[in-house]
Tab-separated table of C-alpha atoms in Angstrom:
chain	number	residue	atom	x	y	z
A	1	MET	CA	-4.954	13.486	22.810
A	2	ILE	CA	-8.675	13.512	21.143
A	3	LEU	CA	-10.574	10.634	22.415
A	4	ASN	CA	-12.035	9.277	19.469
A	5	PRO	CA	-13.112	5.639	18.818
A	6	ALA	CA	-11.030	5.542	15.751
A	7	ILE	CA	-7.916	6.894	17.135
A	8	ILE	CA	-8.107	4.292	20.211
A	9	ALA	CA	-8.615	1.450	17.893
A	10	LEU	CA	-5.823	2.552	15.540
A	11	ILE	CA	-3.468	2.964	18.711
A	12	ALA	CA	-4.572	-0.539	20.014
A	13	SER	CA	-4.205	-2.264	16.802
A	14	SER	CA	-0.873	-0.798	16.012
A	15	LEU	CA	0.470	-2.032	19.695
A	16	LEU	CA	-1.325	-5.652	18.946
A	17	ILE	CA	0.187	-5.985	15.308
A	18	THR	CA	4.003	-4.966	16.403
A	19	ALA	CA	3.737	-7.097	19.570
A	20	TYR	CA	2.653	-10.109	17.787
A	21	ALA	CA	5.165	-9.441	14.885
A	22	VAL	CA	8.005	-9.197	17.330
A	23	TYR	CA	6.868	-12.531	19.045
A	24	ALA	CA	6.629	-14.155	15.496
A	25	SER	CA	10.016	-12.722	14.583
A	26	ALA	CA	11.556	-14.377	17.814
A	27	ILE	CA	10.166	-17.746	16.681
A	28	GLY	CA	11.350	-17.053	13.160
A	29	LEU	CA	14.740	-16.489	14.198
A	30	GLN	CA	14.621	-19.961	15.657
A	31	ILE	CA	13.363	-21.367	12.550
A	32	ILE	CA	15.879	-19.652	10.269
A	33	ARG	CA	18.758	-21.467	12.262
A	34	ARG	CA	17.076	-24.817	12.911
A	35	TRP	CA	14.466	-25.726	10.192
A	36	ASP	CA	15.131	-29.094	8.586
A	37	ILE	CA	11.886	-30.436	7.039
A	38	LYS	CA	13.903	-33.613	6.299
A	39	SER	CA	14.483	-34.318	10.170
A	40	GLY	CA	11.868	-35.903	12.161
A	41	SER	CA	13.385	-34.855	15.508
A	42	GLU	CA	11.088	-33.422	18.238
A	43	GLY	CA	12.626	-30.076	17.783
A	44	GLN	CA	11.683	-29.827	14.189
A	45	LEU	CA	7.976	-30.968	14.716
A	46	VAL	CA	7.703	-28.343	17.546
A	47	LEU	CA	8.717	-25.905	15.037
A	48	GLU	CA	6.203	-26.916	12.581
A	49	ARG	CA	3.397	-26.807	14.894
A	50	LYS	CA	4.447	-23.430	16.201
A	51	THR	CA	4.861	-21.781	12.531
A	52	HIS	CA	1.337	-23.090	11.264
A	53	LEU	CA	-0.158	-21.481	14.175
A	54	ILE	CA	1.911	-18.415	14.109
A	55	LEU	CA	1.379	-17.728	10.212
A	56	THR	CA	-2.004	-18.197	10.281
A	57	LEU	CA	-2.547	-15.710	13.027
A	58	LEU	CA	0.102	-13.141	11.436
A	59	ALA	CA	-1.608	-13.362	7.999
A	60	TYR	CA	-5.060	-11.944	9.894
A	61	MET	CA	-2.703	-9.456	11.691
A	62	PHE	CA	-1.507	-8.485	8.429
A	63	GLY	CA	-4.725	-8.081	6.996
A	64	LEU	CA	-5.596	-5.818	10.073
A	65	SER	CA	-2.386	-3.747	9.024
A	66	LEU	CA	-3.623	-3.159	5.597
A	67	PHE	CA	-6.987	-2.415	6.650
A	68	SER	CA	-5.622	0.432	9.299
A	69	LEU	CA	-4.218	2.520	6.536
A	70	PHE	CA	-7.761	3.369	5.077
A	71	LEU	CA	-8.896	3.661	8.657
A	72	PHE	CA	-5.775	6.186	9.339
A	73	ILE	CA	-6.912	8.290	6.467
A	74	TYR	CA	-10.604	8.325	7.166
A	75	THR	CA	-9.944	9.333	10.739
A	76	ALA	CA	-7.504	12.166	9.901
A	77	ASP	CA	-10.195	13.461	7.185
A	78	HIS	CA	-12.711	12.901	9.829
A	79	VAL	CA	-11.172	15.223	12.616
A	80	HIS	CA	-10.167	17.979	10.353
A	81	ASN	CA	-12.904	20.286	11.450
A	82	LEU	CA	-11.238	20.353	15.060
A	83	PHE	CA	-8.244	22.326	13.738
A	84	VAL	CA	-8.507	25.861	12.618
A	85	GLY	CA	-7.411	26.119	8.864
A	86	ALA	CA	-7.693	22.253	8.140
A	87	MET	CA	-9.992	21.548	5.235
A	88	CYS	CA	-9.414	17.774	5.000
A	89	ALA	CA	-7.108	14.865	6.134
A	90	ALA	CA	-4.167	17.225	4.536
A	91	GLY	CA	-4.574	19.795	7.368
A	92	SER	CA	-4.741	17.244	10.162
A	93	LEU	CA	-1.735	15.412	9.023
A	94	ASN	CA	0.085	18.777	9.361
A	95	VAL	CA	-0.878	19.629	12.961
A	96	ASN	CA	2.326	18.158	14.233
A	97	GLN	CA	5.523	16.723	12.781
A	98	TYR	CA	4.717	13.024	12.889
A	99	GLY	CA	1.244	13.282	10.566
A	100	TYR	CA	2.859	12.994	7.459
A	101	PRO	CA	5.858	10.541	8.509
A	102	VAL	CA	2.884	8.179	9.852
A	103	LEU	CA	1.437	8.133	6.479
A	104	VAL	CA	4.488	7.237	4.595
A	105	ILE	CA	5.542	4.631	6.590
A	106	LYS	CA	1.946	3.097	6.706
A	107	ILE	CA	1.948	3.033	2.858
A	108	ILE	CA	5.456	1.466	3.002
A	109	ASN	CA	4.098	-1.291	5.400
A	110	PHE	CA	0.878	-1.712	3.448
A	111	PHE	CA	3.235	-2.771	0.590
A	112	LEU	CA	5.096	-4.775	2.380
A	113	CYS	CA	2.613	-6.567	4.226
A	114	GLY	CA	0.901	-7.336	0.853
A	115	VAL	CA	4.019	-8.751	-0.643
A	116	TRP	CA	4.542	-10.870	2.396
A	117	LEU	CA	0.891	-12.363	2.305
A	118	ILE	CA	1.599	-13.249	-1.494
A	119	VAL	CA	5.062	-14.869	-0.539
A	120	ASN	CA	3.143	-16.664	2.450
A	121	TYR	CA	0.417	-17.939	0.210
A	122	THR	CA	2.962	-19.329	-2.199
A	123	ASP	CA	4.989	-20.914	0.223
A	124	ASN	CA	2.202	-22.831	1.570
A	125	LYS	CA	1.562	-24.347	-1.738
A	126	GLY	CA	4.856	-26.288	-1.515
A	127	HIS	CA	4.970	-29.340	0.756
A	128	ASP	CA	8.091	-28.730	2.092
A	129	TYR	CA	7.727	-24.803	2.706
A	130	PRO	CA	10.461	-23.773	0.735
A	131	LEU	CA	10.252	-20.273	1.286
A	132	ILE	CA	9.953	-20.089	5.078
A	133	ARG	CA	13.339	-18.792	5.975
A	134	VAL	CA	12.851	-16.099	2.944
A	135	LYS	CA	9.179	-15.117	4.596
A	136	TYR	CA	10.619	-14.855	7.994
A	137	LYS	CA	13.447	-12.787	7.324
A	138	LEU	CA	11.031	-10.338	5.200
A	139	LEU	CA	9.167	-10.558	8.508
A	140	MET	CA	11.872	-9.117	10.433
A	141	VAL	CA	12.214	-6.339	8.165
A	142	ILE	CA	8.645	-5.480	8.584
A	143	THR	CA	8.680	-5.919	12.148
A	144	GLY	CA	11.075	-3.287	12.501
A	145	LEU	CA	9.037	-0.953	10.377
A	146	LEU	CA	5.935	-1.809	12.250
A	147	ALA	CA	7.825	-0.658	15.358
A	148	VAL	CA	8.485	2.771	13.892
A	149	GLU	CA	5.179	3.141	12.935
A	150	THR	CA	3.441	2.331	16.167
A	151	PHE	CA	6.126	4.884	17.702
A	152	LEU	CA	4.940	7.498	14.985
A	153	VAL	CA	1.048	6.599	15.466
A	154	ILE	CA	1.183	7.104	19.223
A	155	ASN	CA	3.122	10.363	19.039
A	156	TYR	CA	0.877	11.960	16.417
A	157	PHE	CA	-2.437	11.253	17.963
A	158	MET	CA	-1.227	11.989	21.430
A	159	GLY	CA	0.006	15.289	20.145
A	160	LEU	CA	-3.061	16.430	18.565
A	161	LYS	CA	-4.558	19.368	20.217
A	162	PRO	CA	-8.169	20.839	19.470
A	163	ASN	CA	-8.268	24.146	18.043
A	164	VAL	CA	-4.674	24.223	16.589
A	165	ILE	CA	-4.123	26.360	13.808
A	166	THR	CA	-2.965	24.402	10.776
A	167	SER	CA	-2.384	24.652	6.734
A	168	CYS	CA	-5.122	23.867	4.432
A	169	CYS	CA	-4.657	21.622	1.739
A	170	GLY	CA	-4.577	24.643	-0.621
A	171	THR	CA	-1.379	25.730	0.808
A	172	LEU	CA	0.484	22.623	1.378
A	173	PHE	CA	-0.326	21.396	-2.226
A	174	SER	CA	0.105	24.847	-3.793
A	175	THR	CA	2.543	25.151	-6.938
A	176	ASP	CA	4.120	28.086	-4.993
A	177	ALA	CA	4.857	25.484	-1.863
A	178	ASP	CA	8.459	25.238	-1.438
A	179	SER	CA	7.901	21.259	-0.819
A	180	ILE	CA	7.911	18.138	-2.564
A	181	ALA	CA	4.263	18.307	-2.895
A	182	GLY	CA	4.478	21.943	-4.125
A	183	GLY	CA	7.103	20.375	-6.489
A	184	ILE	CA	4.598	17.704	-7.965
A	185	ALA	CA	2.040	20.169	-7.934
A	186	SER	CA	3.649	22.425	-10.138
A	187	LEU	CA	4.747	19.577	-12.863
A	188	PRO	CA	3.354	20.635	-16.407
A	189	SER	CA	0.274	18.536	-16.604
A	190	GLY	CA	1.059	17.822	-20.457
A	191	PRO	CA	3.989	16.118	-19.922
A	192	ALA	CA	2.911	14.190	-16.757
A	193	LYS	CA	-0.195	12.857	-18.758
A	194	ILE	CA	2.019	11.557	-21.325
A	195	LEU	CA	4.113	9.739	-18.821
A	196	PHE	CA	1.311	8.410	-16.942
A	197	TYR	CA	-0.426	7.035	-19.981
A	198	LEU	CA	2.550	5.570	-21.508
A	199	SER	CA	3.202	3.830	-18.196
A	200	VAL	CA	-0.253	2.313	-18.460
A	201	VAL	CA	0.263	0.913	-21.988
A	202	LEU	CA	3.777	-0.309	-20.728
A	203	VAL	CA	2.269	-2.291	-17.860
A	204	LEU	CA	-0.369	-3.638	-19.819
A	205	ARG	CA	1.552	-4.670	-22.818
A	206	SER	CA	4.112	-6.351	-20.698
A	207	GLY	CA	1.416	-7.938	-18.576
A	208	ILE	CA	-0.225	-9.309	-21.815
A	209	HIS	CA	3.195	-10.597	-22.981
A	210	PHE	CA	3.518	-12.525	-19.731
A	211	LEU	CA	0.258	-13.943	-19.948
A	212	VAL	CA	0.606	-15.266	-23.371
A	213	THR	CA	4.373	-16.570	-23.342
A	214	GLY	CA	5.031	-17.128	-19.539
A	215	ARG	CA	8.068	-15.003	-19.556
A	216	ALA	CA	9.548	-11.767	-18.720
A	217	ALA	CA	7.298	-11.562	-15.469
A	218	HIS	CA	9.965	-9.168	-13.606
A	219	VAL	CA	9.711	-6.798	-16.401
A	220	PHE	CA	5.872	-6.794	-15.736
A	221	SER	CA	6.588	-6.397	-12.006
A	222	TYR	CA	9.176	-3.493	-12.714
A	223	PHE	CA	6.657	-1.408	-14.741
A	224	SER	CA	4.054	-2.225	-12.359
A	225	THR	CA	6.062	-0.805	-9.451
A	226	TRP	CA	6.973	2.314	-11.332
A	227	LEU	CA	3.117	3.097	-12.337
A	228	PHE	CA	2.363	2.342	-8.497
A	229	VAL	CA	4.764	5.125	-7.491
A	230	PHE	CA	3.977	7.664	-10.453
A	231	SER	CA	0.236	7.166	-9.848
A	232	PHE	CA	0.743	9.227	-6.343
A	233	VAL	CA	2.361	11.860	-8.659
A	234	ALA	CA	-0.343	11.827	-11.266
A	235	VAL	CA	-2.974	12.322	-8.671
A	236	ILE	CA	-1.524	15.455	-7.355
A	237	SER	CA	-0.520	16.800	-10.831
A	238	PHE	CA	-3.454	16.662	-12.935
A	239	ILE	CA	-5.821	13.730	-11.817
A	240	SER	CA	-7.564	15.364	-8.688
A	241	LEU	CA	-7.657	18.567	-10.841
A	242	TYR	CA	-10.672	17.041	-12.939
A	243	PHE	CA	-12.566	15.999	-10.056
A	244	TYR	CA	-12.383	19.522	-8.472
A	245	GLU	CA	-12.926	21.240	-11.859
A	246	LEU	CA	-10.413	23.594	-10.373
A	247	PRO	CA	-6.790	24.260	-12.077
A	248	THR	CA	-5.167	25.202	-8.585
A	249	HIS	CA	-6.532	22.503	-6.418
A	250	HIS	CA	-4.125	19.708	-6.319
A	251	CYS	CA	-4.937	18.045	-2.893
A	252	PRO	CA	-5.091	14.059	-3.165
A	253	PHE	CA	-7.193	14.010	0.388
A	254	CYS	CA	-10.450	15.974	-0.701
A	255	LEU	CA	-11.104	12.954	-3.072
A	256	LEU	CA	-12.217	10.943	-0.107
A	257	GLN	CA	-14.812	13.556	0.824
A	258	GLN	CA	-18.535	12.860	0.581
A	259	GLU	CA	-18.916	15.825	-1.938
A	260	TYR	CA	-16.884	14.027	-4.297
A	261	ASN	CA	-18.953	10.574	-3.809
A	262	TYR	CA	-15.727	9.305	-1.673
A	263	ILE	CA	-14.133	8.426	-5.266
A	264	GLY	CA	-10.736	8.796	-3.673
A	265	TYR	CA	-11.260	5.437	-1.602
A	266	PHE	CA	-12.157	3.638	-4.944
A	267	LEU	CA	-9.142	5.304	-6.794
A	268	TYR	CA	-6.579	4.606	-4.032
A	269	LEU	CA	-8.005	0.976	-3.358
A	270	SER	CA	-7.641	-0.008	-6.935
A	271	LEU	CA	-4.259	1.359	-7.081
A	272	PHE	CA	-2.749	-0.287	-3.922
A	273	ALA	CA	-4.431	-3.626	-5.219
A	274	ALA	CA	-2.717	-3.240	-8.458
A	275	GLY	CA	0.683	-2.257	-6.845
A	276	ILE	CA	0.763	-5.191	-4.736
A	277	THR	CA	-0.080	-7.902	-6.731
A	278	GLY	CA	2.012	-6.539	-9.435
A	279	ALA	CA	5.053	-6.445	-7.455
A	280	GLY	CA	4.259	-9.959	-6.168
A	281	THR	CA	4.280	-11.096	-9.554
A	282	GLY	CA	7.913	-10.609	-9.696
A	283	VAL	CA	8.936	-11.258	-6.278
A	284	ILE	CA	7.760	-14.829	-6.275
A	285	ASP	CA	9.205	-15.189	-9.934
A	286	ARG	CA	12.567	-15.665	-8.012
A	287	PHE	CA	11.544	-18.721	-6.560
A	288	LYS	CA	9.997	-20.353	-9.594
A	289	ASN	CA	12.654	-23.270	-9.911
A	290	ALA	CA	11.871	-24.612	-6.299
A	291	PRO	CA	10.776	-28.093	-7.277
A	292	SER	CA	7.771	-28.073	-5.128
A	293	LEU	CA	6.590	-24.668	-6.528
A	294	LYS	CA	7.251	-25.491	-10.136
A	295	SER	CA	3.610	-26.128	-11.040
A	296	ALA	CA	1.978	-23.470	-8.552
A	297	ILE	CA	4.170	-20.316	-9.110
A	298	PRO	CA	3.233	-20.110	-13.022
A	299	VAL	CA	-0.647	-20.326	-12.231
A	300	LEU	CA	-0.369	-17.957	-9.111
A	301	GLN	CA	1.715	-15.481	-11.095
A	302	LYS	CA	-0.991	-15.404	-14.033
A	303	ARG	CA	-3.521	-14.721	-11.493
A	304	LEU	CA	-1.654	-11.704	-9.829
A	305	CYS	CA	-0.700	-10.508	-13.158
A	306	LEU	CA	-4.175	-10.354	-14.351
A	307	PHE	CA	-5.354	-8.937	-11.162
A	308	SER	CA	-2.856	-6.194	-11.041
A	309	MET	CA	-3.818	-5.339	-15.041
A	310	ILE	CA	-7.567	-5.226	-13.823
A	311	GLY	CA	-6.663	-2.961	-10.939
A	312	TYR	CA	-4.572	-0.675	-12.950
A	313	ALA	CA	-7.189	-0.704	-15.702
A	314	VAL	CA	-10.058	0.382	-13.165
A	315	PHE	CA	-7.661	3.222	-11.720
A	316	THR	CA	-7.110	4.519	-15.163
A	317	LEU	CA	-10.510	4.524	-16.121
A	318	ILE	CA	-11.719	6.423	-12.874
A	319	ALA	CA	-9.048	8.665	-13.438
A	320	THR	CA	-10.044	9.283	-16.999
A	321	TYR	CA	-13.703	9.626	-16.843
A	322	PRO	CA	-13.803	13.454	-15.640
A	323	MET	CA	-11.247	14.332	-18.235
A	324	VAL	CA	-13.714	12.992	-21.070
A	325	PHE	CA	-17.051	13.691	-19.739
A	326	SER	CA	-16.708	17.061	-17.752
A	327	ASP	CA	-16.423	20.422	-19.395
A	328	PHE	CA	-13.322	21.192	-17.572
A	329	ILE	CA	-10.336	21.774	-19.634
A	330	LEU	CA	-7.055	22.081	-17.907
A	331	GLU	CA	-4.432	22.874	-20.593
A	332	GLY	CA	-4.690	26.333	-21.821
A	333	TYR	CA	-5.540	27.820	-18.536
């Protein structure tokens, strides 16, 4: 294992978050079985006191989990010079078989933790906590995934050995690579651009429709989730090429480096914020008929929808800037 403060912090935070999530899930199981807001029994009062403290701390824990994704990516990029052949985080993650699974599970947990925070915030708007069973059931799913993440994180960092020979991003994200990344990199840029910008238009159009009419929140949520996923494909397929001004460099990680002004952090942060709030708009739409949330949910949905639209607009503007203002021409190469 490489002794690095960030690595130690990532392992410690994963253990802490998972341990607390397991404890919260155990209490949540009791709440799912015994919760009755109309009861004035001693057992109900104990559950109410416990859940208030647990959920408050859990919100901070999940906030830490969101931050840990970017710390993980930064750390992987920071230690790449210890491995022969690595040029960025792409090579560091390829040092052993746990690197990329850690990244995938962290992205999934980032998304789910963000949605859980939205559900929890919505539930707290109701005087009778109408979503308490829903959010504890979701918590149990997240807890299982956090346990998998912790297992992978520990094995990944424990397996890091200096001077290991690994592959560079040019090989991993080559159009000739026989992998998912290679398949994405080899997508024709023209159709990929059309699909990306068409998806952006659909998200903004459905978002405006929802803001004006208050209807079809689920449609906006579906389009938003689709754009969140496809944006990663677009970054590898054509967006990154305009920042590098190289028609063969498809790496999504080099964008995080200083020579590109750390633009990747702004790009991905806006994308994650937009994706989570867009999905959250549709998730809480399922509970808009709860009596204590009828007035709160429409207001919150519109705020989430607007925030998501702004996030996607920022992402699109950042991605489009070098296409418009640089001399690099991709098509026709």
